[in-house]
PDB file of C-alpha atoms in Angstrom:
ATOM      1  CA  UNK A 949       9.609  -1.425   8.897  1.00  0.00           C
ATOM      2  CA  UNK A 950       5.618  -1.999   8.377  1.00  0.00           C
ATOM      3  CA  UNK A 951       5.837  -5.573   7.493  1.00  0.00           C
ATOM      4  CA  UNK A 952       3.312  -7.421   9.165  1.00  0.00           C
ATOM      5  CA  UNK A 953       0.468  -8.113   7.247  1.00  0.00           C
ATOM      6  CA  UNK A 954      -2.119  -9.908   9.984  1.00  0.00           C
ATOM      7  CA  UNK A 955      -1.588 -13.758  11.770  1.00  0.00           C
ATOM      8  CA  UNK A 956      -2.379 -17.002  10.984  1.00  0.00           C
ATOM      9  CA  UNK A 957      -6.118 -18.120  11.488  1.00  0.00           C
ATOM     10  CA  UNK A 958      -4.933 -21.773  13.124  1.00  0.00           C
ATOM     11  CA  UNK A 959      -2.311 -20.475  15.208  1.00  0.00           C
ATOM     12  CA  UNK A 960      -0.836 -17.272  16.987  1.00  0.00           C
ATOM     13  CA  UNK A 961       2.283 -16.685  14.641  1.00  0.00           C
ATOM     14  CA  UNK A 962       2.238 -13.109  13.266  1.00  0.00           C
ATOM     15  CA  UNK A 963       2.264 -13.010   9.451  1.00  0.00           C
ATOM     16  CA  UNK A 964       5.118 -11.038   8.013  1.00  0.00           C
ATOM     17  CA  UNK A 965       5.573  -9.759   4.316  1.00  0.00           C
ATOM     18  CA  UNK A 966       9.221 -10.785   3.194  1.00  0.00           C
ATOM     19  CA  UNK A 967      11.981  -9.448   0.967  1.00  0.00           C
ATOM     20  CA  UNK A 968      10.965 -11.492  -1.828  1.00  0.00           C
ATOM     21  CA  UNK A 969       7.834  -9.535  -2.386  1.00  0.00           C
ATOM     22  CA  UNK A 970      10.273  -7.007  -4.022  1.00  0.00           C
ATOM     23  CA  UNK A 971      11.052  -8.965  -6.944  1.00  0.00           C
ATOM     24  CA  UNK A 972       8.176 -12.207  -6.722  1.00  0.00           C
ATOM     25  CA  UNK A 973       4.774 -11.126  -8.263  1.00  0.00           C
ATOM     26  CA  UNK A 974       1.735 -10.804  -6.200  1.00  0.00           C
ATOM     27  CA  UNK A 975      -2.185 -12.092  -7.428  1.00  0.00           C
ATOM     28  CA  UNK A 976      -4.850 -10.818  -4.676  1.00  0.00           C
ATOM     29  CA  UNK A 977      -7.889 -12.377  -6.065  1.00  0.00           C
ATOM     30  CA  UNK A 978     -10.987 -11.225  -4.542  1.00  0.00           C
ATOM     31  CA  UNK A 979     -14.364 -10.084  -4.529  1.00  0.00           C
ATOM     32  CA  UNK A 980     -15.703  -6.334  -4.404  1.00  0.00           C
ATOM     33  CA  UNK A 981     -15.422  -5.634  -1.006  1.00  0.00           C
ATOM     34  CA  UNK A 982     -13.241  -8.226   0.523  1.00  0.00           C
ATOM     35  CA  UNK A 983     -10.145  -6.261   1.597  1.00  0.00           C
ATOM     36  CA  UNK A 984      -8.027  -6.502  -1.563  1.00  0.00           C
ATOM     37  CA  UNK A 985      -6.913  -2.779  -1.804  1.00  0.00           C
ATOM     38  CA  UNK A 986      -6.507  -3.101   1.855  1.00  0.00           C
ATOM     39  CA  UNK A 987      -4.388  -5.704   1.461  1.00  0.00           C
ATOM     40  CA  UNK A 988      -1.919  -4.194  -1.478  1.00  0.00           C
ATOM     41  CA  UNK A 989      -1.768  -1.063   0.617  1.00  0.00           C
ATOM     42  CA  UNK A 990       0.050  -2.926   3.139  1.00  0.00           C
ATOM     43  CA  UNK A 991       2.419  -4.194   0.302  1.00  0.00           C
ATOM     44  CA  UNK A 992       2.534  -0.818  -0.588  1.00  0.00           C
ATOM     45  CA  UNK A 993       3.892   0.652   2.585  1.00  0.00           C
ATOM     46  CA  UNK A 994       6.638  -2.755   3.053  1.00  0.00           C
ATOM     47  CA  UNK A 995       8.064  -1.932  -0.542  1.00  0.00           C
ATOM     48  CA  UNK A 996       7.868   2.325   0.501  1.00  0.00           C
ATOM     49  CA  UNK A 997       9.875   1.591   3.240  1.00  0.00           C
ATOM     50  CA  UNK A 998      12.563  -0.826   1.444  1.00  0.00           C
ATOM     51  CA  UNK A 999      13.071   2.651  -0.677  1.00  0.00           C
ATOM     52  CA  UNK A1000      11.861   1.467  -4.112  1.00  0.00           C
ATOM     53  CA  UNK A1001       9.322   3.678  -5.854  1.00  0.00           C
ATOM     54  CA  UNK A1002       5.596   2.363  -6.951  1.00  0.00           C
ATOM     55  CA  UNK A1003       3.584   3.155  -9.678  1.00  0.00           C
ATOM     56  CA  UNK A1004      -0.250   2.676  -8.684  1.00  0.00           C
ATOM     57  CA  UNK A1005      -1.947   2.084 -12.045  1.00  0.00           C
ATOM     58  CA  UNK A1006      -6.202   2.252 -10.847  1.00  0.00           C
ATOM     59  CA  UNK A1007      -7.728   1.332 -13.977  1.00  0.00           C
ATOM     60  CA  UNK A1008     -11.158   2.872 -12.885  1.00  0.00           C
ATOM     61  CA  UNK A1009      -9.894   6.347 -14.104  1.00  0.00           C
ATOM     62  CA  UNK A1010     -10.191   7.492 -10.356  1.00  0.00           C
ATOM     63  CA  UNK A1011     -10.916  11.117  -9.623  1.00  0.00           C
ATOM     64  CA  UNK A1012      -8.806  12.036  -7.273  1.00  0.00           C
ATOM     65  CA  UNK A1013     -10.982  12.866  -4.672  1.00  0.00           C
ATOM     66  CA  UNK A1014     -12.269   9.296  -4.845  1.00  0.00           C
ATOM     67  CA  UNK A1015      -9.750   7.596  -3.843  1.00  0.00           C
ATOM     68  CA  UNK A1016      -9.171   6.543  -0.654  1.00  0.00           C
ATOM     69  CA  UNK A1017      -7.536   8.272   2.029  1.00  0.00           C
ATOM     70  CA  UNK A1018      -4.815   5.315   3.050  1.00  0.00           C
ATOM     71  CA  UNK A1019      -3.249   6.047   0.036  1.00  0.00           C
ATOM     72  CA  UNK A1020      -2.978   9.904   0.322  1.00  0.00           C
ATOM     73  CA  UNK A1021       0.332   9.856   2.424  1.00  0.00           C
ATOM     74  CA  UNK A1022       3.189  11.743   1.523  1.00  0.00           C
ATOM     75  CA  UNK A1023       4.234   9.628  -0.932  1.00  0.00           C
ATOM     76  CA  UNK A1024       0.772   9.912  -3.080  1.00  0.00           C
ATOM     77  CA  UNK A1025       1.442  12.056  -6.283  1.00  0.00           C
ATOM     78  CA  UNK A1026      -1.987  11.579  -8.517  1.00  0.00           C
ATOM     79  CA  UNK A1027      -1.349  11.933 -12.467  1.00  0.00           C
ATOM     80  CA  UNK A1028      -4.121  10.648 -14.823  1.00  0.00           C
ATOM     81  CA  UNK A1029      -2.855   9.474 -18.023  1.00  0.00           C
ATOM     82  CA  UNK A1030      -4.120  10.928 -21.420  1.00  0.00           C
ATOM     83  CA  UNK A1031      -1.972  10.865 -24.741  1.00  0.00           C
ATOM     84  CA  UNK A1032      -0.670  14.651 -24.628  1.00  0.00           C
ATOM     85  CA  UNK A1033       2.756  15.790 -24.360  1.00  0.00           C
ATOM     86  CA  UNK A1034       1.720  18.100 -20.925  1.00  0.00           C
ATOM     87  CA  UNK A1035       1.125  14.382 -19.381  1.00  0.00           C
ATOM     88  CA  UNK A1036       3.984  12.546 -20.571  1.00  0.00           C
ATOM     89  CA  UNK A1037       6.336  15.834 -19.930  1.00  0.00           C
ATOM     90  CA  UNK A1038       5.068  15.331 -16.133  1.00  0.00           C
ATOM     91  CA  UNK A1039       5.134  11.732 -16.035  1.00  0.00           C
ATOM     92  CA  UNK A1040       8.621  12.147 -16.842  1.00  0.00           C
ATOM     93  CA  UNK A1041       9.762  14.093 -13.935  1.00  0.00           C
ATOM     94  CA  UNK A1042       8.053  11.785 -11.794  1.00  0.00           C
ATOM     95  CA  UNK A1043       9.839   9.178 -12.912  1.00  0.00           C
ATOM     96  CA  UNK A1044      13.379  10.662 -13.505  1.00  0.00           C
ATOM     97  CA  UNK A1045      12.852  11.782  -9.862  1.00  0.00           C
ATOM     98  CA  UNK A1046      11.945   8.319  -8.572  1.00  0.00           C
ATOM     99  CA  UNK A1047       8.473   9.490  -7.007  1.00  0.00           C
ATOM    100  CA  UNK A1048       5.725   7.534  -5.790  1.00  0.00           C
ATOM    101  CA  UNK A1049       3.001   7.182  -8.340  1.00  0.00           C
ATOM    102  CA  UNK A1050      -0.876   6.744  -8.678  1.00  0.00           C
ATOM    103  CA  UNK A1051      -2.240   6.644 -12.142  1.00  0.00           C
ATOM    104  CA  UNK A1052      -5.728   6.621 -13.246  1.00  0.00           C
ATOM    105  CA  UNK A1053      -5.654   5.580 -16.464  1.00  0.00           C
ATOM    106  CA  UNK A1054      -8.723   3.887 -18.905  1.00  0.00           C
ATOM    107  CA  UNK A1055      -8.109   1.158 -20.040  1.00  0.00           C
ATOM    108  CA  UNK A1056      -9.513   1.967 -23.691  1.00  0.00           C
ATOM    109  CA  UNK A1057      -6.031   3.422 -24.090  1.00  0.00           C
ATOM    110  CA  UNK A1058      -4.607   0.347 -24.654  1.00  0.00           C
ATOM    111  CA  UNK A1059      -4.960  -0.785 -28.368  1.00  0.00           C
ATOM    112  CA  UNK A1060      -7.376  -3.583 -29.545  1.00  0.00           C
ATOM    113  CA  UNK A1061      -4.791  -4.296 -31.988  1.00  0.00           C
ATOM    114  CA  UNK A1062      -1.816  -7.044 -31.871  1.00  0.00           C
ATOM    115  CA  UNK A1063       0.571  -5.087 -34.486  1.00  0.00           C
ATOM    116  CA  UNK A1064      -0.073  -1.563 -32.685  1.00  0.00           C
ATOM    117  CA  UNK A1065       1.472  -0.474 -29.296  1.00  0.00           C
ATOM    118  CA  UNK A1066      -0.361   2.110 -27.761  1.00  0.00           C
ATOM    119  CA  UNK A1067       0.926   5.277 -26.537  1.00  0.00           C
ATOM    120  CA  UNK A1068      -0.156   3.662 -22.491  1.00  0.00           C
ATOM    121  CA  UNK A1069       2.182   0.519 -23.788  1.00  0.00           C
ATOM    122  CA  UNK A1070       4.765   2.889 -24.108  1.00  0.00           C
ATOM    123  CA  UNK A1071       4.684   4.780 -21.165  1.00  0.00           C
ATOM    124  CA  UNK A1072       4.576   1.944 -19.035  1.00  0.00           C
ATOM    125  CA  UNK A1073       7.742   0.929 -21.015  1.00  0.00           C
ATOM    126  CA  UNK A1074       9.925   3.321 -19.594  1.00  0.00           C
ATOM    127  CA  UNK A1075      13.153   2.250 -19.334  1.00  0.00           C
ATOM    128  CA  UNK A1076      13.154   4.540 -15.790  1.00  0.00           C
ATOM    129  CA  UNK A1077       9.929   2.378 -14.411  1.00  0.00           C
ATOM    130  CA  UNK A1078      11.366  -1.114 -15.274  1.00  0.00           C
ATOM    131  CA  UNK A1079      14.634  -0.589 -13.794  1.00  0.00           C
ATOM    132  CA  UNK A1080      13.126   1.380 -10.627  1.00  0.00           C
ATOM    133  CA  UNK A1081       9.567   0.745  -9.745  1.00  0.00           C
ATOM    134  CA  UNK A1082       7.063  -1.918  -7.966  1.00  0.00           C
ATOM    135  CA  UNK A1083       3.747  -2.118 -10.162  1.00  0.00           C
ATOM    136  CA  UNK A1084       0.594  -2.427  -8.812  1.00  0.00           C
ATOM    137  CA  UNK A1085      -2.599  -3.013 -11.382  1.00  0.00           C
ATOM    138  CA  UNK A1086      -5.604  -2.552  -9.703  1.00  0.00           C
ATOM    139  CA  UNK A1087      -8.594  -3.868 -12.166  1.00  0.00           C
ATOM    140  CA  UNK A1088     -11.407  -2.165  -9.510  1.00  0.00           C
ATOM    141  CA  UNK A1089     -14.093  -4.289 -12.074  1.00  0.00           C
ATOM    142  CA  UNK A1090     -14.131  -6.326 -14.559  1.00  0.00           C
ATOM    143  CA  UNK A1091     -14.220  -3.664 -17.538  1.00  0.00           C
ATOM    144  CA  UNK A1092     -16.445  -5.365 -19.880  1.00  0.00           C
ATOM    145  CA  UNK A1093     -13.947  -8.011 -21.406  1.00  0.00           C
ATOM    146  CA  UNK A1094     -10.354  -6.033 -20.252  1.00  0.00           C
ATOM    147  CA  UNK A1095      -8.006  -9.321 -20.716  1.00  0.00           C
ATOM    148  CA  UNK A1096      -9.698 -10.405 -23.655  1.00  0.00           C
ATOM    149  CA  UNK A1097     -10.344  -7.012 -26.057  1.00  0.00           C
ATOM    150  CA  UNK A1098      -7.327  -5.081 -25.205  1.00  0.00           C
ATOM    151  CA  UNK A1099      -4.384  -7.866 -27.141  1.00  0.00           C
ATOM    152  CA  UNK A1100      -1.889  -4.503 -26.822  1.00  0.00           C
ATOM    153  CA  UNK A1101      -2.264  -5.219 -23.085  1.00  0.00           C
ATOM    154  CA  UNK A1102      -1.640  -9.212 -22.753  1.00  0.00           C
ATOM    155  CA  UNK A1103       1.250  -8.926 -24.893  1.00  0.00           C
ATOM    156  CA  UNK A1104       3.085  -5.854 -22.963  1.00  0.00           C
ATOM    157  CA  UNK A1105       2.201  -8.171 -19.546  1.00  0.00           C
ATOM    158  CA  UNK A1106       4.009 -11.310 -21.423  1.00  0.00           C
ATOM    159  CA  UNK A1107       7.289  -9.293 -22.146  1.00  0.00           C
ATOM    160  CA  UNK A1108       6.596  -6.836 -19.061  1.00  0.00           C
ATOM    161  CA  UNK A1109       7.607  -9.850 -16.632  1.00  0.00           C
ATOM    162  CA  UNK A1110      11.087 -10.708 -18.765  1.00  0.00           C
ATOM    163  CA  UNK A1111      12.204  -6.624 -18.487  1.00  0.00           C
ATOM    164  CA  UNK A1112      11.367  -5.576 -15.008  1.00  0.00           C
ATOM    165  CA  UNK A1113      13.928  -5.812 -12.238  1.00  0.00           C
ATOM    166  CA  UNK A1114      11.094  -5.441  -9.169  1.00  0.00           C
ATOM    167  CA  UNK A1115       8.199  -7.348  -9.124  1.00  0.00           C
ATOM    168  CA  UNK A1116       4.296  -6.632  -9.488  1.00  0.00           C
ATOM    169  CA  UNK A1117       0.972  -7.003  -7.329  1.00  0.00           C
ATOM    170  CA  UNK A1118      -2.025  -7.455  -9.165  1.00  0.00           C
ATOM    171  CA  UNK A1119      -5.704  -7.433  -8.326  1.00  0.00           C
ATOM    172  CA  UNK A1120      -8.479  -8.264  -9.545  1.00  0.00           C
ATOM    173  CA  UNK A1121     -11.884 -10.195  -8.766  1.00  0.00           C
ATOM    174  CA  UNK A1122     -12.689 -13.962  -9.112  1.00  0.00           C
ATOM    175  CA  UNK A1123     -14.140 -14.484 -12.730  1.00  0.00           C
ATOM    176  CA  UNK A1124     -13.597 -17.226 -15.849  1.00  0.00           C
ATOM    177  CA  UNK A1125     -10.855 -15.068 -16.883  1.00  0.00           C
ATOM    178  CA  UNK A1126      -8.112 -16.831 -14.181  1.00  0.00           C
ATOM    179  CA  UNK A1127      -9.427 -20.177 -15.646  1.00  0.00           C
ATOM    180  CA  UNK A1128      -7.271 -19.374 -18.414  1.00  0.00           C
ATOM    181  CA  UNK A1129      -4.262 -21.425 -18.795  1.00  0.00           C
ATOM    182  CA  UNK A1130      -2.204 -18.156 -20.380  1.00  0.00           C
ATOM    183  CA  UNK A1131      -3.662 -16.188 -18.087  1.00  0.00           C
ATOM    184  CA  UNK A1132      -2.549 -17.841 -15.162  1.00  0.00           C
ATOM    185  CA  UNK A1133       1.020 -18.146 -16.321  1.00  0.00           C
ATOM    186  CA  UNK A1134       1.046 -14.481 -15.099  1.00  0.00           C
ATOM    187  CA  UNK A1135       0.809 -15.454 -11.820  1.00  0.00           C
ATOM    188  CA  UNK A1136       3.063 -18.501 -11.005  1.00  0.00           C
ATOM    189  CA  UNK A1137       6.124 -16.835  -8.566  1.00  0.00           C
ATOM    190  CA  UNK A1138       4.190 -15.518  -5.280  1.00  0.00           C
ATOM    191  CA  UNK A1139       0.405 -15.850  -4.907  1.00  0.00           C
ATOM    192  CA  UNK A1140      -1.972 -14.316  -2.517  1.00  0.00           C
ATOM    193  CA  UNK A1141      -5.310 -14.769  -2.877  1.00  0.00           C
ATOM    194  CA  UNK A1142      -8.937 -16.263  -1.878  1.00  0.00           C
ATOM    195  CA  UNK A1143      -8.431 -19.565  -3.975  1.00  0.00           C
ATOM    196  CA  UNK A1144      -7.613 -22.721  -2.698  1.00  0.00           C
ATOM    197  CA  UNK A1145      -5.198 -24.035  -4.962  1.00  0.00           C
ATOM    198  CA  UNK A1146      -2.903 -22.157  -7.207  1.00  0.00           C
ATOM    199  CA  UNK A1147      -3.345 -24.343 -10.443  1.00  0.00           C
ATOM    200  CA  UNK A1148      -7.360 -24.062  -9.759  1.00  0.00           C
ATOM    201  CA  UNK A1149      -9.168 -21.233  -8.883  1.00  0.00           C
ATOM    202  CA  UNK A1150     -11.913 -21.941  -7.038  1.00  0.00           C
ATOM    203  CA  UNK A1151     -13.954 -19.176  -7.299  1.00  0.00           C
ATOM    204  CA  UNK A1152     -17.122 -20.596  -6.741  1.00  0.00           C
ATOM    205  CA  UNK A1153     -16.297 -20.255  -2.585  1.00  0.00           C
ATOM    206  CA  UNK A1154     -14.906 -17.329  -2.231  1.00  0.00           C
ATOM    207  CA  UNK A1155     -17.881 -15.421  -1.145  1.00  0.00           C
ATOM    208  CA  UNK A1156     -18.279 -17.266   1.720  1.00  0.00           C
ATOM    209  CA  UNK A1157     -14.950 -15.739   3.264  1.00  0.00           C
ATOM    210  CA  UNK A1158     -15.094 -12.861   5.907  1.00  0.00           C
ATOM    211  CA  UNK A1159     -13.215  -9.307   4.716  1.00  0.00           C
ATOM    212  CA  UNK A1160      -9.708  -9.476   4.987  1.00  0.00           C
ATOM    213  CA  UNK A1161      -9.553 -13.193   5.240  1.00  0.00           C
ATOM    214  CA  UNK A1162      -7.199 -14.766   2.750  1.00  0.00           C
ATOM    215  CA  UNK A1163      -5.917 -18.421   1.992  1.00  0.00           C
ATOM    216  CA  UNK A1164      -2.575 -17.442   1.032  1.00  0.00           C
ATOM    217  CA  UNK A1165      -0.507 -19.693  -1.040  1.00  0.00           C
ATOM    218  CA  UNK A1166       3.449 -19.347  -1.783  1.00  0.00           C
ATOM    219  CA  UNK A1167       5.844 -21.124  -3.148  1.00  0.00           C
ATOM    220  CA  UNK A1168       8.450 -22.149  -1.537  1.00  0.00           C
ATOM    221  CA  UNK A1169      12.542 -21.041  -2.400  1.00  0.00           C
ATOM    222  CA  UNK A1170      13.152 -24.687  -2.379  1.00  0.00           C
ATOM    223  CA  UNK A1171      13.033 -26.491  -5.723  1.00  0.00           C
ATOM    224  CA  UNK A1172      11.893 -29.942  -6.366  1.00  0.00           C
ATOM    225  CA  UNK A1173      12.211 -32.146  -9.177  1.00  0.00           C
ATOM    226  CA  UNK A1174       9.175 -30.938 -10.792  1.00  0.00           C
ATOM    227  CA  UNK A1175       8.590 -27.288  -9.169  1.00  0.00           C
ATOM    228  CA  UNK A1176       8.957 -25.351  -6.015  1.00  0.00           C
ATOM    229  CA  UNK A1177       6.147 -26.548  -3.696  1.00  0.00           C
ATOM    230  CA  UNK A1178       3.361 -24.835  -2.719  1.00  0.00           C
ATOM    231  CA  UNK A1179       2.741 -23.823   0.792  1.00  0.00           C
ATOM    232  CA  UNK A1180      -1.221 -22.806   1.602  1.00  0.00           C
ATOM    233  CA  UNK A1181      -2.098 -21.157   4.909  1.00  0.00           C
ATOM    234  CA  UNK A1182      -5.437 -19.246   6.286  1.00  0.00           C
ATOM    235  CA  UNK A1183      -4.898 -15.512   7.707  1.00  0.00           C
ATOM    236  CA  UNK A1184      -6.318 -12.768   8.842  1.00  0.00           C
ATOM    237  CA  UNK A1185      -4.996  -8.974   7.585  1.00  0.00           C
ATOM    238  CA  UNK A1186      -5.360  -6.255   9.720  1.00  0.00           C
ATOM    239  CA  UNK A1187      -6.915  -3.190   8.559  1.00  0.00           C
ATOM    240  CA  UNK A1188      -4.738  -0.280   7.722  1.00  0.00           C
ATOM    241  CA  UNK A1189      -5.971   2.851   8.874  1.00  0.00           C
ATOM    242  CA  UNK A1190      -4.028   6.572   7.601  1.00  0.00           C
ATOM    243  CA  UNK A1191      -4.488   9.487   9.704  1.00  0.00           C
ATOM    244  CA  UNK A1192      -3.905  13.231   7.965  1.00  0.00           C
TER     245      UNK A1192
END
């Protein structure tokens, strides 16, 4: 079971990713650079080996000769999406035979629109994906305005986190966006990420951070009369390396 994920920076217990992962969501909030696809790669391989299937959606539109070799085990099957019935007939299969996926996808696919669902809505709908996959969305940049133009997406997120039976790691970097009050509603059940406090994002110090150091903050399965508290820790994630 690959389920360490580094140590502690204050002490010498080893940090360990646990079964809660599977169905808590996942924010790992950092800047270009700092060891965030590192990072969900690990969560990647602890979910792989509790035998549910992933869908990797990279909304950079990867080629897939771009992307990097950690993920191009034997459980990487590349599909990029487009609107034609050739993609959705082997997006199907995929998913009807619970394979690993990574999905380059543009984001422009998603409609500007709050009365129209896009055909990428849709897909991600799949009845076969909610009740059998871990999501990962991967926002590489910033994309010009993503949360903000693309209403079709916010909306699918909202009801996406009522449907699903696994849960979802999302990453992204530090910008006004996670100010947001909605926004960070999205993110309330398991955080990791390079903020100090989970109702506050501080991004204006996360630069100063070495790569693959994280304050990780969790809360805790014990509820309080107002809310489950909120543990916060310093740690260090080793570096996954794949081999061919």
């Amino acid at each position: 079971m690959r389920d360490r994920l580094g140590k502690y920076v204050s002490s010498i217990n080893t940090l360990k990713v646990e079964e809660r992962v599977l169905y808590c969501n996942t924010l790992i909030l950092a800047e270009e650079g700092a060891g965030k696809t590192n990072l969900a790669c690990k969560i990647r391989n602890y979910i792989i080996d509790n035998n549910v299937a992933t869908l990797y959606l990279d909304f950079s539109n990867s080629d897939e000769h771009n992307i990097e070799l950690r993920y191009k085990d034997e459980y990487f099957n590349y599909i990029r999406f487009d609107e034609s019935d050739d993609f959705q007939k082997r997006f199907n299969e995929l998913v009807a035979q619970k394979k690993h996926i990574y999905m380059a996808t543009d984001p422009n696919y998603f409609s500007n629109k709050r009365d129209i669902t896009s055909r990428l809505t849709q897909t991600l709908q799949n009845k076969g994906l909610l009740d059998n996959y871990y999501y990962f969305f991967h926002d590489i940049e910033n994309l010009n305005g993503f949360y903000t133009k693309f209403e079709d997406f916010l909306l699918y997120m909202l009801n996406f986190l009522n449907l699903k039976k696994y849960g979802l790691t999302f990453l992204a970097q530090p910008h006004s966006t996670f100010e947001n009050p909605q926004i960070k509603l999205l993110f309330t059940f398991l955080y990791l990420g390079k903020c100090s406090n989970l109702e506050y994002f501080n991004t204006s110090n996360l630069k100063k951070i070495p790569k693959n150091r994280f304050f990780y903050q969790y809360r805790t399965n014990y509820r309080t009369l107002l809310f489950n508290d909120i543990k916060s820790n310093i740690v260090q994630i080793d570096e996954y390396l794949f081999e061919e």
